[in-house]
Amino acid sequence: MLYRIAQEHGNTSFSWENLEREVESKAGISKGSLNGKLQQLEAPLVASKRVYNKVLVAERIKDSSFDKMVDKIPMIKSLHSQLTQPSNNLDTTYAQAGIVKDAMGGRLKDRWGDAAIIPDLKDREDAERKIKDKYFGKKNKIKDIFRCTLKFSSFKGVFDGWKFLEDMKGIEILNVKNKFKNPDVLGYADININAGFKLQDDTYHIFEIQLHLNAILVAKEEVHDLYNTIRVEIPKIIPGLTVEKTNQIKEHILGRLRNSMMDGIIDILFEKSGGVFLFARLLEEKLKQDASNNPGSKLDFINLEAQPEGLDGIYRENMERVCAEGASDDFRSKCFQFISLICAAQEPLPQKMVQNIMGDDAFRRVKGKLSLLFPTGADGRIIIIHKSLIDWLLRKVDDGVGNNSGIFEYFVSRSDLNKAHGELYEICR
């Protein structure tokens, strides 16, 4: 579903202008101060894409089943909070990485021979720099102290490598980024995997595996100078920041270029959803409404970051939309009379019963606005989109808060609930 949302509502076309606005926001510099400055990196970017695209076109000609195999490698996502090492001590993480290197290196070499590249552990200085610039000092976030590569002469080999890893005992696949399906902004493609290796204490050390096509690796050498040009030029484009801030901004820009726009959008949506399917469903409905109000508009990264976070965020935004600043106090009160009745009931209420309590006109106005959160079932009863909605609305029911009626905040108070119980009693007796 997140892939569909990204396709339909996300701006999957890269533009330097949007990246400039994003960098301005993240760096805290005035809007418009980067106008056109990142555009000077366009030439190496275009040249890089041209080189990689030539390789991918040739691979598709060579193997007619290329795209079918690409589509069979699933997108797997884990929340950033789940992609953490078991220890925040870098010495411990290095020791665990050494254990994983010996175990995984042996397995991969036994199966793939020279196609398996098992390098030394990541240089300690490079790891500490990455922790500082990319992970803001959080030592348990680094995932590639041990990283390895399987390289193949055909995509059939890449696919077989994936199947081998998918079936391997003792590891858990946590993240799969399939850049053959969505090449990054620079045109590069590989399969990048984060996996957890089960240690003796039943914790999992996270490491990285890349599945490569030899032809792509040859192309990578060809475009190395182009990529290095981009790395060197970025700090010159954004002067006046501390060295630490400049490095963090450079890491952010390079991160955007090393990802496809599609993957970047999905990453943000997945984090905001907390991995909850309902969030995606509600967000999709919200974005459809937004699109109907602004035809042709697409979400860039800044717009995406502004989207609500988690189910609580979705619920709050829906309530803010319904009880907008321009809504009358009477309408807000009627909304919370409706909501309070739903919260007070022990089972879904017949629509007709709520209509009789509120009156026809008030019920029609309110129900139409709240139908996303409180749809009507096939049996004519009003249901809730998810039980967590009631928990959210009743979050202050025991706080001793007086009558709320939705005018100041979005919750049902104890007095609102008692009043609703009384209304239900009167109509049922």
Short mmCIF file of C-alpha atoms in Angstrom, two decimals:
data_model
loop_
_atom_site.label_atom_id
_atom_site.label_comp_id
_atom_site.label_asym_id
_atom_site.label_seq_id
_atom_site.Cartn_x
_atom_site.Cartn_y
_atom_site.Cartn_z
CA MET A 1 0.00 0.00 0.00
CA LEU A 2 2.83 2.44 0.80
CA TYR A 3 4.27 1.77 -2.65
CA ARG A 4 0.91 2.66 -4.20
CA ILE A 5 0.65 5.82 -2.08
CA ALA A 6 4.15 6.85 -3.13
CA GLN A 7 3.32 6.25 -6.80
CA GLU A 8 0.02 8.12 -6.75
CA HIS A 9 0.75 11.00 -4.37
CA GLY A 10 4.53 11.35 -4.10
CA ASN A 11 6.74 13.44 -6.33
CA THR A 12 9.04 10.68 -7.61
CA SER A 13 10.85 12.98 -10.06
CA PHE A 14 14.11 14.32 -8.70
CA SER A 15 14.69 18.09 -8.80
CA TRP A 16 17.53 20.16 -7.40
CA GLU A 17 15.01 22.87 -6.50
CA ASN A 18 13.10 20.58 -4.12
CA LEU A 19 16.36 19.32 -2.62
CA GLU A 20 17.48 22.93 -2.08
CA ARG A 21 14.27 23.72 -0.17
CA GLU A 22 14.75 20.57 1.91
CA VAL A 23 18.37 21.43 2.74
CA GLU A 24 17.42 25.00 3.66
CA SER A 25 14.83 23.65 6.06
CA LYS A 26 17.18 21.11 7.65
CA ALA A 27 20.14 23.50 7.87
CA GLY A 28 18.02 26.32 9.28
CA ILE A 29 19.10 28.76 6.58
CA SER A 30 16.82 31.31 4.97
CA LYS A 31 14.42 30.08 2.30
CA GLY A 32 15.69 30.80 -1.19
CA SER A 33 19.32 31.24 -0.16
CA LEU A 34 20.32 28.12 -2.16
CA ASN A 35 18.32 29.02 -5.27
CA GLY A 36 20.01 27.33 -8.22
CA LYS A 37 23.24 26.56 -6.36
CA LEU A 38 22.87 22.76 -6.32
CA GLN A 39 21.99 22.90 -10.02
CA GLN A 40 25.73 23.07 -10.79
CA LEU A 41 25.89 19.38 -9.82
CA GLU A 42 23.53 18.46 -12.66
CA ALA A 43 26.23 17.63 -15.22
CA PRO A 44 27.97 14.88 -13.19
CA LEU A 45 24.56 13.51 -12.16
CA VAL A 46 23.34 13.23 -15.76
CA ALA A 47 26.63 11.67 -16.87
CA SER A 48 26.43 9.11 -14.06
CA LYS A 49 22.85 8.13 -14.93
CA ARG A 50 23.81 7.71 -18.58
CA VAL A 51 26.62 5.25 -17.77
CA TYR A 52 24.51 3.09 -15.45
CA ASN A 53 21.46 3.15 -17.71
CA LYS A 54 23.54 1.81 -20.59
CA VAL A 55 24.48 -1.20 -18.46
CA LEU A 56 20.89 -1.89 -17.37
CA VAL A 57 19.60 -1.68 -20.96
CA ALA A 58 22.24 -4.21 -22.03
CA GLU A 59 21.30 -6.57 -19.17
CA ARG A 60 17.64 -6.48 -20.18
CA ILE A 61 18.56 -7.30 -23.77
CA LYS A 62 20.80 -10.15 -22.61
CA ASP A 63 18.16 -11.72 -20.33
CA SER A 64 14.47 -11.39 -21.18
CA SER A 65 13.53 -12.57 -17.67
CA PHE A 66 15.50 -9.72 -16.03
CA ASP A 67 12.47 -7.67 -14.97
CA LYS A 68 10.51 -10.72 -13.80
CA MET A 69 13.34 -11.69 -11.47
CA VAL A 70 13.72 -8.10 -10.27
CA ASP A 71 10.03 -8.04 -9.33
CA LYS A 72 10.35 -11.28 -7.37
CA ILE A 73 12.79 -9.72 -4.90
CA PRO A 74 10.51 -8.16 -2.26
CA MET A 75 10.79 -4.80 -0.61
CA ILE A 76 11.31 -5.44 3.11
CA LYS A 77 11.26 -2.59 5.62
CA SER A 78 12.00 -2.30 9.33
CA LEU A 79 11.50 0.79 11.46
CA HIS A 80 14.64 2.78 12.24
CA SER A 81 14.01 2.04 15.91
CA GLN A 82 14.29 -1.68 15.12
CA LEU A 83 17.53 -1.31 13.15
CA THR A 84 19.79 -0.92 16.16
CA GLN A 85 22.72 -2.92 17.44
CA PRO A 86 22.22 -4.74 20.76
CA SER A 87 24.95 -2.60 22.38
CA ASN A 88 25.65 1.13 22.44
CA ASN A 89 29.30 0.34 23.16
CA LEU A 90 31.33 0.51 19.95
CA ASP A 91 33.99 -1.90 21.25
CA THR A 92 31.29 -4.50 21.91
CA THR A 93 29.75 -3.93 18.47
CA TYR A 94 33.14 -4.42 16.81
CA ALA A 95 33.68 -7.65 18.74
CA GLN A 96 30.26 -8.93 17.63
CA ALA A 97 30.97 -7.87 14.04
CA GLY A 98 34.14 -9.96 14.12
CA ILE A 99 32.15 -13.03 15.16
CA VAL A 100 29.64 -12.43 12.35
CA LYS A 101 32.43 -11.86 9.80
CA ASP A 102 34.01 -15.22 10.59
CA ALA A 103 30.70 -17.11 10.52
CA MET A 104 29.09 -15.44 7.51
CA GLY A 105 32.34 -15.16 5.60
CA GLY A 106 32.81 -18.92 5.87
CA ARG A 107 29.29 -19.70 4.75
CA LEU A 108 29.40 -17.34 1.78
CA LYS A 109 32.84 -18.47 0.65
CA ASP A 110 31.80 -22.13 0.90
CA ARG A 111 28.78 -21.49 -1.35
CA TRP A 112 30.00 -18.78 -3.74
CA GLY A 113 33.79 -18.99 -3.70
CA ASP A 114 35.48 -15.97 -5.27
CA ALA A 115 32.10 -14.32 -5.92
CA ALA A 116 31.93 -13.65 -2.17
CA ILE A 117 33.98 -10.60 -1.14
CA ILE A 118 34.61 -10.54 2.63
CA PRO A 119 36.56 -7.37 3.50
CA ASP A 120 38.04 -6.35 6.83
CA LEU A 121 35.72 -4.69 9.33
CA LYS A 122 34.97 -1.03 8.69
CA ASP A 123 37.83 1.28 9.63
CA ARG A 124 37.24 2.52 13.18
CA GLU A 125 37.83 6.18 12.25
CA ASP A 126 35.39 5.93 9.33
CA ALA A 127 32.79 4.32 11.61
CA GLU A 128 33.11 7.07 14.21
CA ARG A 129 32.81 9.74 11.50
CA LYS A 130 29.68 8.09 10.11
CA ILE A 131 28.16 7.84 13.60
CA LYS A 132 28.76 11.55 14.11
CA ASP A 133 27.65 12.82 10.69
CA LYS A 134 24.83 10.45 9.79
CA TYR A 135 23.55 9.10 13.11
CA PHE A 136 24.14 12.20 15.28
CA GLY A 137 26.33 10.34 17.74
CA LYS A 138 24.08 7.30 18.26
CA LYS A 139 26.58 4.44 18.25
CA ASN A 140 24.02 1.64 18.10
CA LYS A 141 22.67 2.92 14.76
CA ILE A 142 25.63 1.92 12.61
CA LYS A 143 24.82 -1.20 10.59
CA ASP A 144 27.80 -1.81 8.31
CA ILE A 145 30.80 -2.44 10.55
CA PHE A 146 30.71 -5.85 8.91
CA ARG A 147 29.60 -5.65 5.31
CA CYS A 148 30.17 -8.06 2.48
CA THR A 149 29.46 -8.43 -1.21
CA LEU A 150 28.33 -11.12 -3.60
CA LYS A 151 29.07 -10.25 -7.20
CA PHE A 152 27.74 -12.00 -10.28
CA SER A 153 28.10 -11.89 -14.05
CA SER A 154 24.33 -12.12 -14.63
CA PHE A 155 21.18 -11.09 -12.86
CA LYS A 156 20.25 -14.76 -12.59
CA GLY A 157 23.24 -15.03 -10.24
CA VAL A 158 22.04 -12.02 -8.25
CA PHE A 159 18.61 -13.61 -7.92
CA ASP A 160 20.07 -16.96 -6.83
CA GLY A 161 22.19 -15.10 -4.27
CA TRP A 162 19.06 -13.48 -2.87
CA LYS A 163 17.25 -16.83 -2.62
CA PHE A 164 20.25 -18.34 -0.82
CA LEU A 165 20.23 -15.53 1.78
CA GLU A 166 16.45 -15.63 2.13
CA ASP A 167 16.61 -19.31 3.09
CA MET A 168 19.72 -19.12 5.27
CA LYS A 169 19.25 -20.23 8.89
CA GLY A 170 20.52 -18.07 11.74
CA ILE A 171 19.93 -14.72 10.06
CA GLU A 172 16.87 -12.51 9.83
CA ILE A 173 16.36 -10.28 6.81
CA LEU A 174 15.42 -6.83 8.15
CA ASN A 175 15.67 -4.49 5.17
CA VAL A 176 15.86 -5.05 1.42
CA LYS A 177 16.45 -2.16 -0.95
CA ASN A 178 16.04 -3.30 -4.54
CA LYS A 179 17.70 -0.63 -6.66
CA PHE A 180 17.31 -2.71 -9.81
CA LYS A 181 13.61 -1.95 -9.51
CA ASN A 182 14.18 1.69 -8.53
CA PRO A 183 17.74 2.86 -9.34
CA ASP A 184 19.02 5.69 -7.19
CA VAL A 185 19.10 9.31 -8.38
CA LEU A 186 22.62 8.77 -9.76
CA GLY A 187 21.40 5.72 -11.73
CA TYR A 188 23.23 3.11 -9.64
CA ALA A 189 21.60 -0.29 -8.99
CA ASP A 190 22.24 -3.16 -6.58
CA ILE A 191 20.43 -5.19 -3.93
CA ASN A 192 21.25 -3.81 -0.49
CA ILE A 193 20.30 -5.94 2.50
CA ASN A 194 20.44 -5.36 6.25
CA ALA A 195 20.26 -8.64 8.13
CA GLY A 196 20.53 -9.66 11.76
CA PHE A 197 22.88 -12.51 12.70
CA LYS A 198 21.75 -14.41 15.80
CA LEU A 199 24.45 -14.40 18.51
CA GLN A 200 24.85 -16.88 21.37
CA ASP A 201 22.96 -14.59 23.77
CA ASP A 202 19.99 -14.58 21.33
CA THR A 203 20.54 -10.93 20.33
CA TYR A 204 21.06 -10.02 16.68
CA HIS A 205 24.06 -8.16 15.28
CA ILE A 206 23.04 -6.17 12.19
CA PHE A 207 25.29 -6.31 9.13
CA GLU A 208 25.07 -5.40 5.47
CA ILE A 209 25.18 -7.53 2.32
CA GLN A 210 25.24 -6.14 -1.20
CA LEU A 211 24.41 -8.19 -4.29
CA HIS A 212 26.17 -6.77 -7.34
CA LEU A 213 26.27 -7.19 -11.07
CA ASN A 214 29.86 -7.18 -12.34
CA ALA A 215 28.92 -4.80 -15.16
CA ILE A 216 27.54 -2.30 -12.64
CA LEU A 217 30.76 -2.50 -10.62
CA VAL A 218 32.76 -1.73 -13.77
CA ALA A 219 30.45 1.25 -14.43
CA LYS A 220 30.89 2.36 -10.81
CA GLU A 221 34.64 2.71 -11.40
CA GLU A 222 33.89 4.73 -14.53
CA VAL A 223 31.66 7.23 -12.68
CA HIS A 224 33.79 7.41 -9.52
CA ASP A 225 35.26 10.80 -10.46
CA LEU A 226 31.77 12.14 -11.18
CA TYR A 227 30.56 11.09 -7.74
CA ASN A 228 33.68 12.49 -6.11
CA THR A 229 33.05 15.83 -7.84
CA ILE A 230 29.63 15.98 -6.18
CA ARG A 231 31.12 15.13 -2.76
CA VAL A 232 33.79 17.81 -3.03
CA GLU A 233 31.51 20.56 -4.36
CA ILE A 234 28.71 20.27 -1.78
CA PRO A 235 30.59 21.97 1.11
CA LYS A 236 31.58 24.84 -1.22
CA ILE A 237 27.96 25.43 -2.15
CA ILE A 238 26.76 25.78 1.46
CA PRO A 239 29.30 28.03 3.21
CA GLY A 240 29.00 29.63 6.63
CA LEU A 241 28.07 26.52 8.62
CA THR A 242 30.10 24.69 11.24
CA VAL A 243 32.19 21.79 9.99
CA GLU A 244 29.92 19.37 11.85
CA LYS A 245 26.75 20.86 10.34
CA THR A 246 28.30 20.96 6.86
CA ASN A 247 29.22 17.28 7.08
CA GLN A 248 25.70 16.38 8.24
CA ILE A 249 24.14 18.32 5.36
CA LYS A 250 26.57 16.72 2.89
CA GLU A 251 25.64 13.29 4.24
CA HIS A 252 21.94 14.14 3.83
CA ILE A 253 22.37 15.29 0.21
CA LEU A 254 24.46 12.25 -0.69
CA GLY A 255 21.87 10.05 1.02
CA ARG A 256 19.17 11.49 -1.21
CA LEU A 257 21.31 10.94 -4.32
CA ARG A 258 22.16 7.37 -3.31
CA ASN A 259 18.47 6.49 -2.97
CA SER A 260 15.69 6.41 -5.49
CA MET A 261 13.00 9.03 -4.97
CA MET A 262 10.51 6.17 -4.56
CA ASP A 263 12.52 4.54 -1.76
CA GLY A 264 13.00 7.89 -0.03
CA ILE A 265 9.25 8.55 -0.02
CA ILE A 266 8.43 5.04 1.19
CA ASP A 267 11.03 5.30 3.98
CA ILE A 268 9.37 8.45 5.35
CA LEU A 269 5.86 6.99 5.06
CA PHE A 270 6.94 3.74 6.72
CA GLU A 271 8.51 5.56 9.66
CA LYS A 272 5.43 7.73 10.11
CA SER A 273 3.15 4.70 9.96
CA GLY A 274 5.08 2.85 12.65
CA GLY A 275 4.54 -0.20 10.46
CA VAL A 276 0.75 -0.05 11.08
CA PHE A 277 -1.36 -0.92 8.02
CA LEU A 278 -4.31 1.17 9.21
CA PHE A 279 -2.17 4.32 9.19
CA ALA A 280 -1.41 3.77 5.51
CA ARG A 281 -5.10 3.26 4.75
CA LEU A 282 -6.17 6.42 6.57
CA LEU A 283 -3.30 8.44 5.11
CA GLU A 284 -4.27 7.30 1.61
CA GLU A 285 -7.84 8.55 2.18
CA LYS A 286 -6.50 11.85 3.49
CA LEU A 287 -4.19 12.31 0.51
CA LYS A 288 -7.04 11.54 -1.90
CA GLN A 289 -9.05 14.33 -0.28
CA ASP A 290 -6.06 16.67 -0.45
CA ALA A 291 -5.56 15.81 -4.13
CA SER A 292 -9.21 16.55 -4.92
CA ASN A 293 -8.77 19.98 -3.32
CA ASN A 294 -5.46 20.61 -5.15
CA PRO A 295 -5.54 18.66 -8.46
CA GLY A 296 -2.12 17.79 -9.83
CA SER A 297 -0.26 18.48 -6.59
CA LYS A 298 2.40 15.97 -5.47
CA LEU A 299 4.15 15.52 -2.13
CA ASP A 300 7.84 16.35 -1.95
CA PHE A 301 10.02 15.47 1.03
CA ILE A 302 9.15 18.63 2.95
CA ASN A 303 5.41 17.98 2.48
CA LEU A 304 5.92 14.36 3.51
CA GLU A 305 7.71 15.30 6.73
CA ALA A 306 4.72 17.54 7.56
CA GLN A 307 2.26 14.64 7.30
CA PRO A 308 0.82 13.31 10.58
CA GLU A 309 2.83 10.74 12.48
CA GLY A 310 1.28 7.51 13.74
CA LEU A 311 -2.41 6.81 14.28
CA ASP A 312 -2.70 9.50 16.95
CA GLY A 313 -1.46 12.04 14.41
CA ILE A 314 -3.97 10.83 11.82
CA TYR A 315 -6.83 11.00 14.33
CA ARG A 316 -5.85 14.49 15.45
CA GLU A 317 -5.54 15.80 11.89
CA ASN A 318 -8.94 14.39 10.96
CA MET A 319 -10.51 16.03 14.00
CA GLU A 320 -8.78 19.32 13.20
CA ARG A 321 -10.13 19.14 9.67
CA VAL A 322 -13.68 18.47 10.88
CA CYS A 323 -13.61 20.95 13.78
CA ALA A 324 -11.70 23.59 11.84
CA GLU A 325 -11.21 27.06 13.24
CA GLY A 326 -14.11 28.34 11.15
CA ALA A 327 -16.56 25.73 12.49
CA SER A 328 -19.16 27.03 14.93
CA ASP A 329 -19.15 26.03 18.59
CA ASP A 330 -22.56 24.46 18.01
CA PHE A 331 -21.23 22.22 15.20
CA ARG A 332 -18.24 21.18 17.32
CA SER A 333 -20.54 20.35 20.21
CA LYS A 334 -22.74 18.25 17.92
CA CYS A 335 -19.65 16.41 16.65
CA PHE A 336 -18.68 15.49 20.18
CA GLN A 337 -22.23 14.55 21.09
CA PHE A 338 -22.02 12.03 18.23
CA ILE A 339 -18.54 10.86 19.26
CA SER A 340 -19.50 10.59 22.93
CA LEU A 341 -22.47 8.38 22.05
CA ILE A 342 -20.19 6.03 20.09
CA CYS A 343 -17.67 5.93 22.98
CA ALA A 344 -20.40 5.28 25.56
CA ALA A 345 -21.94 2.34 23.71
CA GLN A 346 -20.84 -1.21 24.43
CA GLU A 347 -21.51 -2.26 20.84
CA PRO A 348 -21.99 -0.57 17.44
CA LEU A 349 -25.04 1.69 17.56
CA PRO A 350 -27.81 1.61 14.95
CA GLN A 351 -27.52 4.71 12.80
CA LYS A 352 -31.23 5.41 13.29
CA MET A 353 -30.85 5.50 17.09
CA VAL A 354 -28.10 8.14 16.96
CA GLN A 355 -30.12 10.08 14.41
CA ASN A 356 -33.15 10.12 16.76
CA ILE A 357 -31.03 11.40 19.64
CA MET A 358 -29.30 14.16 17.69
CA GLY A 359 -32.00 15.16 15.23
CA ASP A 360 -31.96 14.58 11.48
CA ASP A 361 -30.18 17.74 10.36
CA ALA A 362 -27.41 17.65 12.99
CA PHE A 363 -26.83 13.94 12.43
CA ARG A 364 -26.49 14.30 8.64
CA ARG A 365 -24.03 17.21 8.94
CA VAL A 366 -21.87 15.49 11.53
CA LYS A 367 -21.95 11.94 10.11
CA GLY A 368 -20.88 13.17 6.68
CA LYS A 369 -17.83 14.87 8.14
CA LEU A 370 -16.83 11.97 10.41
CA SER A 371 -17.52 9.09 8.02
CA LEU A 372 -13.83 8.26 7.54
CA LEU A 373 -13.31 7.53 11.24
CA PHE A 374 -16.87 6.30 11.92
CA PRO A 375 -18.16 4.48 8.81
CA THR A 376 -21.52 2.71 8.62
CA GLY A 377 -21.49 -1.07 8.36
CA ALA A 378 -23.62 -3.16 6.00
CA ASP A 379 -26.12 -3.73 8.84
CA GLY A 380 -26.73 0.00 9.28
CA ARG A 381 -24.72 0.27 12.50
CA ILE A 382 -22.01 2.86 13.07
CA ILE A 383 -18.61 1.27 13.50
CA ILE A 384 -15.14 2.60 14.33
CA ILE A 385 -12.19 2.42 11.99
CA HIS A 386 -10.00 0.91 14.77
CA LYS A 387 -10.34 0.31 18.51
CA SER A 388 -7.35 2.61 19.14
CA LEU A 389 -9.56 5.53 18.06
CA ILE A 390 -11.77 5.02 21.14
CA ASP A 391 -8.66 4.73 23.34
CA TRP A 392 -7.39 8.02 21.92
CA LEU A 393 -10.72 9.80 22.44
CA LEU A 394 -11.01 8.51 26.03
CA ARG A 395 -7.38 9.24 26.94
CA LYS A 396 -8.40 11.88 29.52
CA VAL A 397 -11.61 10.31 30.78
CA ASP A 398 -10.18 9.72 34.27
CA ASP A 399 -8.24 12.99 34.50
CA GLY A 400 -11.05 14.91 36.19
CA VAL A 401 -11.45 17.22 33.18
CA GLY A 402 -14.84 18.93 32.92
CA ASN A 403 -17.16 19.06 29.93
CA ASN A 404 -15.06 19.35 26.77
CA SER A 405 -17.51 19.19 23.85
CA GLY A 406 -14.69 19.33 21.33
CA ILE A 407 -14.36 23.08 21.47
CA PHE A 408 -10.89 23.26 23.00
CA GLU A 409 -9.45 19.78 22.56
CA TYR A 410 -10.26 16.49 20.91
CA PHE A 411 -11.19 14.10 23.69
CA VAL A 412 -14.30 12.80 25.44
CA SER A 413 -14.42 13.76 29.12
CA ARG A 414 -16.11 11.86 31.95
CA SER A 415 -19.02 14.33 31.96
CA ASP A 416 -19.39 13.96 28.14
CA LEU A 417 -19.48 10.19 28.63
CA ASN A 418 -22.03 10.38 31.47
CA LYS A 419 -24.27 12.63 29.39
CA ALA A 420 -24.09 10.18 26.47
CA HIS A 421 -24.99 7.27 28.80
CA GLY A 422 -28.03 9.25 29.91
CA GLU A 423 -29.12 9.94 26.31
CA LEU A 424 -28.77 6.27 25.39
CA TYR A 425 -30.72 5.24 28.52
CA GLU A 426 -33.57 7.58 27.66
CA ILE A 427 -33.96 6.34 24.08
CA CYS A 428 -33.69 2.66 25.06
CA ARG A 429 -36.08 2.55 28.00
#
